[in-house]
């Protein structure tokens, strides 16, 4: 586990980019944190690190967005009312596919997440400043050692 201090959106973006550069096909990443902590900024950096140039936005209403021929599967499960909705969109094809799968609000679908998964948690700490974020990484071999 590694804890990274982010003092601005650029720090969060650059961490995402670094993880994207090191990400391997088939990797599943859970991304958790309250509204407005920078999950989408992190995801945009991750996409850039994967070499994806198209605009990346949170797929809140579509649940999943596929980028650049399946290199990134970006889920936002915030609006999932029932876990069966994940079956309807064929989540297993994405979770066990060839791209990197990033799942925002992953704690809402905990029961179907793969055992082998990387975790990113982003938290605010207003005592350290309005733009400060504490980013916790778990399960990232190589990245955690560099950041520690």
Coordinates of C-alpha atoms in Angstrom, one line a residue:
X1 CA 0.0 0.0 0.0
X2 CA 1.2 3.5 -0.8
X3 CA -0.2 6.9 0.2
X4 CA 0.4 9.8 -2.1
X5 CA -0.2 13.5 -1.4
X6 CA -1.8 15.4 -4.2
X7 CA -1.8 19.2 -3.8
X8 CA -3.7 20.0 -7.0
X9 CA -5.6 18.5 -9.9
X10 CA -2.4 18.3 -11.9
X11 CA -0.8 16.0 -9.3
X12 CA -3.8 13.7 -9.4
X13 CA -3.8 13.7 -13.2
X14 CA -0.1 12.9 -13.3
X15 CA -0.4 10.0 -10.9
X16 CA -3.2 8.6 -13.1
X17 CA -1.0 9.0 -16.1
X18 CA 1.9 7.2 -14.4
X19 CA -0.4 4.3 -13.5
X20 CA -1.8 4.2 -17.1
X21 CA 1.7 3.9 -18.4
X22 CA 2.4 0.9 -16.2
X23 CA -1.1 -0.7 -16.6
X24 CA -1.3 -4.1 -18.2
X25 CA -4.2 -5.5 -20.3
X26 CA -6.7 -7.3 -18.0
X27 CA -6.0 -5.0 -15.0
X28 CA -9.1 -4.1 -12.9
X29 CA -8.9 -0.9 -10.9
X30 CA -11.5 0.2 -8.4
X31 CA -11.7 3.9 -7.8
X32 CA -13.5 5.3 -4.8
X33 CA -14.0 8.6 -3.2
X34 CA -16.7 11.2 -2.5
X35 CA -18.2 13.4 -5.2
X36 CA -15.8 16.0 -6.3
X37 CA -12.5 14.5 -5.1
X38 CA -11.0 14.1 -8.6
X39 CA -12.0 10.6 -9.8
X40 CA -12.5 11.9 -13.3
X41 CA -9.3 13.8 -13.3
X42 CA -7.4 10.7 -12.2
X43 CA -9.2 8.7 -15.0
X44 CA -8.3 11.3 -17.6
X45 CA -4.6 10.9 -16.6
X46 CA -4.9 7.2 -16.7
X47 CA -6.3 7.3 -20.2
X48 CA -3.5 9.6 -21.3
X49 CA -1.0 7.1 -19.8
X50 CA -2.6 4.4 -21.9
X51 CA -2.1 6.6 -25.0
X52 CA -5.8 7.5 -25.4
X53 CA -6.2 11.0 -26.9
X54 CA -10.0 11.3 -27.0
X55 CA -11.8 13.2 -24.3
X56 CA -12.7 11.2 -21.2
X57 CA -15.7 12.0 -19.1
X58 CA -17.5 10.1 -16.4
X59 CA -20.1 7.7 -17.9
X60 CA -22.6 8.4 -15.1
X61 CA -25.7 7.8 -17.2
X62 CA -24.3 5.1 -19.6
X63 CA -22.6 3.1 -16.8
X64 CA -19.7 2.0 -19.1
X65 CA -17.7 3.8 -21.8
X66 CA -15.2 2.0 -24.0
X67 CA -12.2 4.0 -25.2
X68 CA -9.9 3.4 -28.2
X69 CA -10.9 0.0 -29.3
X70 CA -11.2 -1.5 -25.8
X71 CA -8.0 -0.3 -24.3
X72 CA -9.9 1.3 -21.5
X73 CA -13.3 0.2 -20.0
X74 CA -14.5 3.1 -17.8
X75 CA -17.4 2.3 -15.5
X76 CA -19.3 4.7 -13.3
X77 CA -21.7 2.6 -11.2
X78 CA -23.0 5.4 -9.0
X79 CA -26.5 5.1 -10.5
X80 CA -26.7 1.3 -10.3
X81 CA -29.9 0.5 -8.6
X82 CA -29.6 -3.3 -8.6
X83 CA -26.6 -5.5 -9.2
X84 CA -28.5 -7.3 -12.0
X85 CA -28.0 -4.2 -14.1
X86 CA -24.4 -5.1 -14.3
X87 CA -25.3 -8.5 -15.7
X88 CA -27.5 -6.8 -18.3
X89 CA -24.5 -4.9 -19.6
X90 CA -22.3 -7.9 -19.6
X91 CA -19.8 -6.7 -17.0
X92 CA -17.8 -9.9 -17.1
X93 CA -16.7 -9.3 -20.7
X94 CA -15.1 -6.1 -19.5
X95 CA -13.8 -7.2 -16.1
X96 CA -12.1 -10.2 -17.7
X97 CA -11.4 -8.6 -21.1
X98 CA -8.2 -7.4 -22.7
X99 CA -8.4 -3.7 -21.7
X100 CA -7.8 -1.9 -18.5
X101 CA -11.0 -1.8 -16.5
X102 CA -11.5 1.2 -14.2
X103 CA -14.6 1.2 -12.0
X104 CA -15.7 4.4 -10.2
X105 CA -17.8 3.9 -7.1
X106 CA -16.7 0.3 -7.1
X107 CA -17.7 -0.2 -3.4
X108 CA -21.4 -0.2 -4.7
X109 CA -20.8 -3.5 -6.6
X110 CA -18.4 -5.1 -4.1
X111 CA -20.0 -8.5 -4.4
X112 CA -19.1 -9.0 -8.1
X113 CA -15.6 -7.5 -8.1
X114 CA -12.7 -9.8 -9.0
X115 CA -10.5 -10.9 -6.2
X116 CA -7.4 -9.8 -8.0
X117 CA -7.8 -6.1 -8.3
X118 CA -6.0 -2.8 -7.7
X119 CA -7.6 -0.1 -5.6
X120 CA -7.4 3.7 -5.7
X121 CA -9.0 5.7 -2.9
X122 CA -9.1 9.5 -3.1
X123 CA -9.9 11.5 0.0
X124 CA -10.1 15.2 0.8
X125 CA -8.4 16.7 3.9
X126 CA -9.5 20.3 4.2
X127 CA -7.0 20.9 7.0
X128 CA -4.3 20.5 4.4
X129 CA -6.0 22.8 1.9
X130 CA -9.0 22.9 -0.4
X131 CA -7.1 21.2 -3.3
X132 CA -5.3 18.6 -1.2
X133 CA -6.1 14.9 -1.8
X134 CA -4.8 11.8 0.0
X135 CA -4.6 9.1 -2.6
X136 CA -4.2 5.5 -1.4
X137 CA -2.9 2.8 -3.8
X138 CA -3.3 -0.9 -3.1
X139 CA -2.3 -3.8 -5.2
X140 CA -0.1 -1.9 -7.7
X141 CA 3.1 -3.8 -7.9
X142 CA 6.0 -1.5 -8.9
X143 CA 4.1 1.7 -8.5
X144 CA 3.8 1.4 -4.7
X145 CA 7.5 0.8 -4.3
X146 CA 8.3 3.9 -6.4
X147 CA 6.0 6.1 -4.4
X148 CA 6.9 4.8 -1.0

